[in-house]
């Protein structure tokens, strides 16, 4: 359950900075209403503040503030599922059907395969990497 909560909180905060944030907001509002039908406005306000806070953090390049938002929502989701463990299934559905697709749609196209060729001669060395490479020693 902890993995689900972590994934959902990271995805939620990240998705709030995408064009799909209204859909994400609606899905999370629905989850809130199931847990707290007596406080319908609280979800909308909290999610609107989250959206603004994420945009501010992204605009200023403040990754620490964004991480704080993730931790805050992680704690909220932990409390929610502790109070009503049956909501875990709905949270998983929201993660799979709303949050992850919103993030995928926002990502730029990625290279899916890389082909590298190299030929060495004599005592030369070849260093190849598909991403970061750290070389130490001789």
JSON list of C-alpha atoms in Angstrom, two decimals:
[
{"chain": "A", "resi": 1, "resn": "UNK", "atom": "CA", "xyz": [0.00, 0.00, 0.00]},
{"chain": "A", "resi": 2, "resn": "UNK", "atom": "CA", "xyz": [2.91, 2.36, 0.69]},
{"chain": "A", "resi": 3, "resn": "UNK", "atom": "CA", "xyz": [4.12, 2.02, -2.91]},
{"chain": "A", "resi": 4, "resn": "UNK", "atom": "CA", "xyz": [0.67, 2.93, -4.21]},
{"chain": "A", "resi": 5, "resn": "UNK", "atom": "CA", "xyz": [0.52, 6.00, -1.97]},
{"chain": "A", "resi": 6, "resn": "UNK", "atom": "CA", "xyz": [3.98, 7.16, -3.03]},
{"chain": "A", "resi": 7, "resn": "UNK", "atom": "CA", "xyz": [3.28, 6.62, -6.73]},
{"chain": "A", "resi": 8, "resn": "UNK", "atom": "CA", "xyz": [-0.07, 8.37, -6.52]},
{"chain": "A", "resi": 9, "resn": "UNK", "atom": "CA", "xyz": [1.26, 11.39, -4.62]},
{"chain": "A", "resi": 10, "resn": "UNK", "atom": "CA", "xyz": [4.20, 11.87, -7.01]},
{"chain": "A", "resi": 11, "resn": "UNK", "atom": "CA", "xyz": [1.94, 11.42, -10.05]},
{"chain": "A", "resi": 12, "resn": "UNK", "atom": "CA", "xyz": [-0.70, 13.75, -8.63]},
{"chain": "A", "resi": 13, "resn": "UNK", "atom": "CA", "xyz": [1.72, 16.59, -8.02]},
{"chain": "A", "resi": 14, "resn": "UNK", "atom": "CA", "xyz": [3.37, 16.08, -11.41]},
{"chain": "A", "resi": 15, "resn": "UNK", "atom": "CA", "xyz": [0.06, 15.83, -13.26]},
{"chain": "A", "resi": 16, "resn": "UNK", "atom": "CA", "xyz": [-1.15, 19.07, -11.72]},
{"chain": "A", "resi": 17, "resn": "UNK", "atom": "CA", "xyz": [1.39, 20.89, -13.91]},
{"chain": "A", "resi": 18, "resn": "UNK", "atom": "CA", "xyz": [0.01, 19.39, -17.14]},
{"chain": "A", "resi": 19, "resn": "UNK", "atom": "CA", "xyz": [-2.79, 20.39, -19.48]},
{"chain": "A", "resi": 20, "resn": "UNK", "atom": "CA", "xyz": [-4.82, 17.50, -18.05]},
{"chain": "A", "resi": 21, "resn": "UNK", "atom": "CA", "xyz": [-4.97, 18.96, -14.56]},
{"chain": "A", "resi": 22, "resn": "UNK", "atom": "CA", "xyz": [-8.74, 19.53, -14.72]},
{"chain": "A", "resi": 23, "resn": "UNK", "atom": "CA", "xyz": [-9.30, 15.81, -15.39]},
{"chain": "A", "resi": 24, "resn": "UNK", "atom": "CA", "xyz": [-6.91, 14.90, -12.59]},
{"chain": "A", "resi": 25, "resn": "UNK", "atom": "CA", "xyz": [-8.66, 17.37, -10.29]},
{"chain": "A", "resi": 26, "resn": "UNK", "atom": "CA", "xyz": [-12.04, 15.81, -11.10]},
{"chain": "A", "resi": 27, "resn": "UNK", "atom": "CA", "xyz": [-10.81, 12.28, -10.41]},
{"chain": "A", "resi": 28, "resn": "UNK", "atom": "CA", "xyz": [-9.23, 13.23, -7.08]},
{"chain": "A", "resi": 29, "resn": "UNK", "atom": "CA", "xyz": [-12.31, 15.26, -6.11]},
{"chain": "A", "resi": 30, "resn": "UNK", "atom": "CA", "xyz": [-14.43, 12.18, -6.68]},
{"chain": "A", "resi": 31, "resn": "UNK", "atom": "CA", "xyz": [-12.14, 10.15, -4.41]},
{"chain": "A", "resi": 32, "resn": "UNK", "atom": "CA", "xyz": [-12.39, 12.87, -1.75]},
{"chain": "A", "resi": 33, "resn": "UNK", "atom": "CA", "xyz": [-16.19, 12.90, -1.97]},
{"chain": "A", "resi": 34, "resn": "UNK", "atom": "CA", "xyz": [-16.29, 9.16, -1.38]},
{"chain": "A", "resi": 35, "resn": "UNK", "atom": "CA", "xyz": [-14.18, 9.58, 1.74]},
{"chain": "A", "resi": 36, "resn": "UNK", "atom": "CA", "xyz": [-15.68, 12.85, 3.02]},
{"chain": "A", "resi": 37, "resn": "UNK", "atom": "CA", "xyz": [-19.14, 13.45, 1.56]},
{"chain": "A", "resi": 38, "resn": "UNK", "atom": "CA", "xyz": [-19.79, 16.01, 4.30]},
{"chain": "A", "resi": 39, "resn": "UNK", "atom": "CA", "xyz": [-17.02, 18.36, 3.06]},
{"chain": "A", "resi": 40, "resn": "UNK", "atom": "CA", "xyz": [-17.43, 18.65, -0.74]},
{"chain": "A", "resi": 41, "resn": "UNK", "atom": "CA", "xyz": [-15.74, 22.04, -1.21]},
{"chain": "A", "resi": 42, "resn": "UNK", "atom": "CA", "xyz": [-12.57, 21.10, 0.64]},
{"chain": "A", "resi": 43, "resn": "UNK", "atom": "CA", "xyz": [-11.26, 18.91, -2.16]},
{"chain": "A", "resi": 44, "resn": "UNK", "atom": "CA", "xyz": [-11.70, 21.51, -4.87]},
{"chain": "A", "resi": 45, "resn": "UNK", "atom": "CA", "xyz": [-9.98, 24.18, -2.80]},
{"chain": "A", "resi": 46, "resn": "UNK", "atom": "CA", "xyz": [-7.09, 21.91, -1.83]},
{"chain": "A", "resi": 47, "resn": "UNK", "atom": "CA", "xyz": [-6.54, 20.75, -5.39]},
{"chain": "A", "resi": 48, "resn": "UNK", "atom": "CA", "xyz": [-6.74, 24.29, -6.78]},
{"chain": "A", "resi": 49, "resn": "UNK", "atom": "CA", "xyz": [-4.13, 25.40, -4.26]},
{"chain": "A", "resi": 50, "resn": "UNK", "atom": "CA", "xyz": [-1.99, 22.40, -5.22]},
{"chain": "A", "resi": 51, "resn": "UNK", "atom": "CA", "xyz": [-2.22, 23.36, -8.88]},
{"chain": "A", "resi": 52, "resn": "UNK", "atom": "CA", "xyz": [-1.12, 26.93, -8.14]},
{"chain": "A", "resi": 53, "resn": "UNK", "atom": "CA", "xyz": [1.68, 25.79, -5.81]},
{"chain": "A", "resi": 54, "resn": "UNK", "atom": "CA", "xyz": [3.03, 23.30, -8.37]},
{"chain": "A", "resi": 55, "resn": "UNK", "atom": "CA", "xyz": [3.00, 25.91, -11.12]},
{"chain": "A", "resi": 56, "resn": "UNK", "atom": "CA", "xyz": [4.78, 28.41, -8.85]},
{"chain": "A", "resi": 57, "resn": "UNK", "atom": "CA", "xyz": [7.40, 25.81, -7.88]},
{"chain": "A", "resi": 58, "resn": "UNK", "atom": "CA", "xyz": [7.99, 24.83, -11.50]},
{"chain": "A", "resi": 59, "resn": "UNK", "atom": "CA", "xyz": [8.21, 28.43, -12.66]},
{"chain": "A", "resi": 60, "resn": "UNK", "atom": "CA", "xyz": [10.76, 29.31, -9.99]},
{"chain": "A", "resi": 61, "resn": "UNK", "atom": "CA", "xyz": [12.64, 26.02, -10.37]},
{"chain": "A", "resi": 62, "resn": "UNK", "atom": "CA", "xyz": [12.01, 25.15, -6.73]},
{"chain": "A", "resi": 63, "resn": "UNK", "atom": "CA", "xyz": [12.22, 21.36, -6.70]},
{"chain": "A", "resi": 64, "resn": "UNK", "atom": "CA", "xyz": [12.31, 21.34, -2.90]},
{"chain": "A", "resi": 65, "resn": "UNK", "atom": "CA", "xyz": [8.89, 23.01, -2.72]},
{"chain": "A", "resi": 66, "resn": "UNK", "atom": "CA", "xyz": [7.56, 20.50, -5.22]},
{"chain": "A", "resi": 67, "resn": "UNK", "atom": "CA", "xyz": [8.93, 17.65, -3.10]},
{"chain": "A", "resi": 68, "resn": "UNK", "atom": "CA", "xyz": [7.24, 19.16, -0.04]},
{"chain": "A", "resi": 69, "resn": "UNK", "atom": "CA", "xyz": [3.94, 19.08, -1.92]},
{"chain": "A", "resi": 70, "resn": "UNK", "atom": "CA", "xyz": [4.48, 15.40, -2.72]},
{"chain": "A", "resi": 71, "resn": "UNK", "atom": "CA", "xyz": [5.14, 14.67, 0.96]},
{"chain": "A", "resi": 72, "resn": "UNK", "atom": "CA", "xyz": [2.06, 16.60, 1.99]},
{"chain": "A", "resi": 73, "resn": "UNK", "atom": "CA", "xyz": [-0.19, 14.69, -0.39]},
{"chain": "A", "resi": 74, "resn": "UNK", "atom": "CA", "xyz": [1.49, 11.45, 0.54]},
{"chain": "A", "resi": 75, "resn": "UNK", "atom": "CA", "xyz": [0.51, 12.06, 4.18]},
{"chain": "A", "resi": 76, "resn": "UNK", "atom": "CA", "xyz": [-3.03, 12.97, 3.13]},
{"chain": "A", "resi": 77, "resn": "UNK", "atom": "CA", "xyz": [-3.41, 9.77, 1.08]},
{"chain": "A", "resi": 78, "resn": "UNK", "atom": "CA", "xyz": [-1.99, 7.70, 3.95]},
{"chain": "A", "resi": 79, "resn": "UNK", "atom": "CA", "xyz": [-4.63, 9.12, 6.30]},
{"chain": "A", "resi": 80, "resn": "UNK", "atom": "CA", "xyz": [-7.36, 8.61, 3.74]},
{"chain": "A", "resi": 81, "resn": "UNK", "atom": "CA", "xyz": [-6.51, 4.94, 3.21]},
{"chain": "A", "resi": 82, "resn": "UNK", "atom": "CA", "xyz": [-6.01, 4.34, 6.91]},
{"chain": "A", "resi": 83, "resn": "UNK", "atom": "CA", "xyz": [-9.53, 5.66, 7.54]},
{"chain": "A", "resi": 84, "resn": "UNK", "atom": "CA", "xyz": [-11.01, 3.69, 4.64]},
{"chain": "A", "resi": 85, "resn": "UNK", "atom": "CA", "xyz": [-8.75, 0.96, 3.16]},
{"chain": "A", "resi": 86, "resn": "UNK", "atom": "CA", "xyz": [-11.41, 0.12, 0.57]},
{"chain": "A", "resi": 87, "resn": "UNK", "atom": "CA", "xyz": [-10.46, 3.35, -1.25]},
{"chain": "A", "resi": 88, "resn": "UNK", "atom": "CA", "xyz": [-7.11, 1.82, -2.25]},
{"chain": "A", "resi": 89, "resn": "UNK", "atom": "CA", "xyz": [-8.75, 0.14, -5.23]},
{"chain": "A", "resi": 90, "resn": "UNK", "atom": "CA", "xyz": [-10.18, 3.46, -6.41]},
{"chain": "A", "resi": 91, "resn": "UNK", "atom": "CA", "xyz": [-6.85, 5.22, -5.86]},
{"chain": "A", "resi": 92, "resn": "UNK", "atom": "CA", "xyz": [-5.13, 2.55, -7.97]},
{"chain": "A", "resi": 93, "resn": "UNK", "atom": "CA", "xyz": [-7.73, 3.07, -10.71]},
{"chain": "A", "resi": 94, "resn": "UNK", "atom": "CA", "xyz": [-7.16, 6.84, -10.63]},
{"chain": "A", "resi": 95, "resn": "UNK", "atom": "CA", "xyz": [-3.41, 6.32, -10.78]},
{"chain": "A", "resi": 96, "resn": "UNK", "atom": "CA", "xyz": [-3.65, 3.93, -13.75]},
{"chain": "A", "resi": 97, "resn": "UNK", "atom": "CA", "xyz": [-6.46, 5.61, -15.68]},
{"chain": "A", "resi": 98, "resn": "UNK", "atom": "CA", "xyz": [-6.03, 9.30, -14.91]},
{"chain": "A", "resi": 99, "resn": "UNK", "atom": "CA", "xyz": [-2.66, 10.26, -13.46]},
{"chain": "A", "resi": 100, "resn": "UNK", "atom": "CA", "xyz": [-0.28, 8.10, -15.50]},
{"chain": "A", "resi": 101, "resn": "UNK", "atom": "CA", "xyz": [-1.98, 8.88, -18.85]},
{"chain": "A", "resi": 102, "resn": "UNK", "atom": "CA", "xyz": [-1.86, 12.60, -18.02]},
{"chain": "A", "resi": 103, "resn": "UNK", "atom": "CA", "xyz": [1.86, 12.36, -17.42]},
{"chain": "A", "resi": 104, "resn": "UNK", "atom": "CA", "xyz": [2.49, 10.31, -20.55]},
{"chain": "A", "resi": 105, "resn": "UNK", "atom": "CA", "xyz": [0.60, 12.84, -22.65]},
{"chain": "A", "resi": 106, "resn": "UNK", "atom": "CA", "xyz": [2.74, 15.64, -21.22]},
{"chain": "A", "resi": 107, "resn": "UNK", "atom": "CA", "xyz": [6.07, 13.91, -21.87]},
{"chain": "A", "resi": 108, "resn": "UNK", "atom": "CA", "xyz": [7.97, 14.74, -25.02]},
{"chain": "A", "resi": 109, "resn": "UNK", "atom": "CA", "xyz": [8.57, 11.87, -27.38]},
{"chain": "A", "resi": 110, "resn": "UNK", "atom": "CA", "xyz": [11.42, 9.68, -26.25]},
{"chain": "A", "resi": 111, "resn": "UNK", "atom": "CA", "xyz": [13.92, 7.64, -28.16]},
{"chain": "A", "resi": 112, "resn": "UNK", "atom": "CA", "xyz": [12.87, 4.05, -27.72]},
{"chain": "A", "resi": 113, "resn": "UNK", "atom": "CA", "xyz": [16.01, 2.39, -29.02]},
{"chain": "A", "resi": 114, "resn": "UNK", "atom": "CA", "xyz": [19.62, 3.29, -29.46]},
{"chain": "A", "resi": 115, "resn": "UNK", "atom": "CA", "xyz": [22.17, 1.62, -31.69]},
{"chain": "A", "resi": 116, "resn": "UNK", "atom": "CA", "xyz": [25.85, 2.12, -30.99]},
{"chain": "A", "resi": 117, "resn": "UNK", "atom": "CA", "xyz": [28.78, 0.85, -32.97]},
{"chain": "A", "resi": 118, "resn": "UNK", "atom": "CA", "xyz": [32.43, 1.22, -32.19]},
{"chain": "A", "resi": 119, "resn": "UNK", "atom": "CA", "xyz": [35.67, -0.21, -33.39]},
{"chain": "A", "resi": 120, "resn": "UNK", "atom": "CA", "xyz": [38.95, 0.04, -31.60]},
{"chain": "A", "resi": 121, "resn": "UNK", "atom": "CA", "xyz": [42.46, -0.57, -32.73]},
{"chain": "A", "resi": 122, "resn": "UNK", "atom": "CA", "xyz": [45.80, -0.87, -31.05]},
{"chain": "A", "resi": 123, "resn": "UNK", "atom": "CA", "xyz": [45.41, 0.10, -27.41]},
{"chain": "A", "resi": 124, "resn": "UNK", "atom": "CA", "xyz": [42.55, 2.54, -27.73]},
{"chain": "A", "resi": 125, "resn": "UNK", "atom": "CA", "xyz": [39.55, 2.53, -25.43]},
{"chain": "A", "resi": 126, "resn": "UNK", "atom": "CA", "xyz": [35.91, 2.90, -26.23]},
{"chain": "A", "resi": 127, "resn": "UNK", "atom": "CA", "xyz": [33.40, 4.30, -23.80]},
{"chain": "A", "resi": 128, "resn": "UNK", "atom": "CA", "xyz": [29.75, 4.22, -24.83]},
{"chain": "A", "resi": 129, "resn": "UNK", "atom": "CA", "xyz": [26.66, 5.07, -22.88]},
{"chain": "A", "resi": 130, "resn": "UNK", "atom": "CA", "xyz": [23.02, 5.51, -23.62]},
{"chain": "A", "resi": 131, "resn": "UNK", "atom": "CA", "xyz": [22.83, 8.03, -20.81]},
{"chain": "A", "resi": 132, "resn": "UNK", "atom": "CA", "xyz": [25.08, 9.32, -18.01]},
{"chain": "A", "resi": 133, "resn": "UNK", "atom": "CA", "xyz": [28.53, 7.87, -17.82]},
{"chain": "A", "resi": 134, "resn": "UNK", "atom": "CA", "xyz": [31.06, 8.21, -15.03]},
{"chain": "A", "resi": 135, "resn": "UNK", "atom": "CA", "xyz": [34.59, 7.00, -15.65]},
{"chain": "A", "resi": 136, "resn": "UNK", "atom": "CA", "xyz": [37.10, 6.74, -12.85]},
{"chain": "A", "resi": 137, "resn": "UNK", "atom": "CA", "xyz": [40.61, 5.42, -12.83]},
{"chain": "A", "resi": 138, "resn": "UNK", "atom": "CA", "xyz": [42.74, 4.57, -15.82]}
]
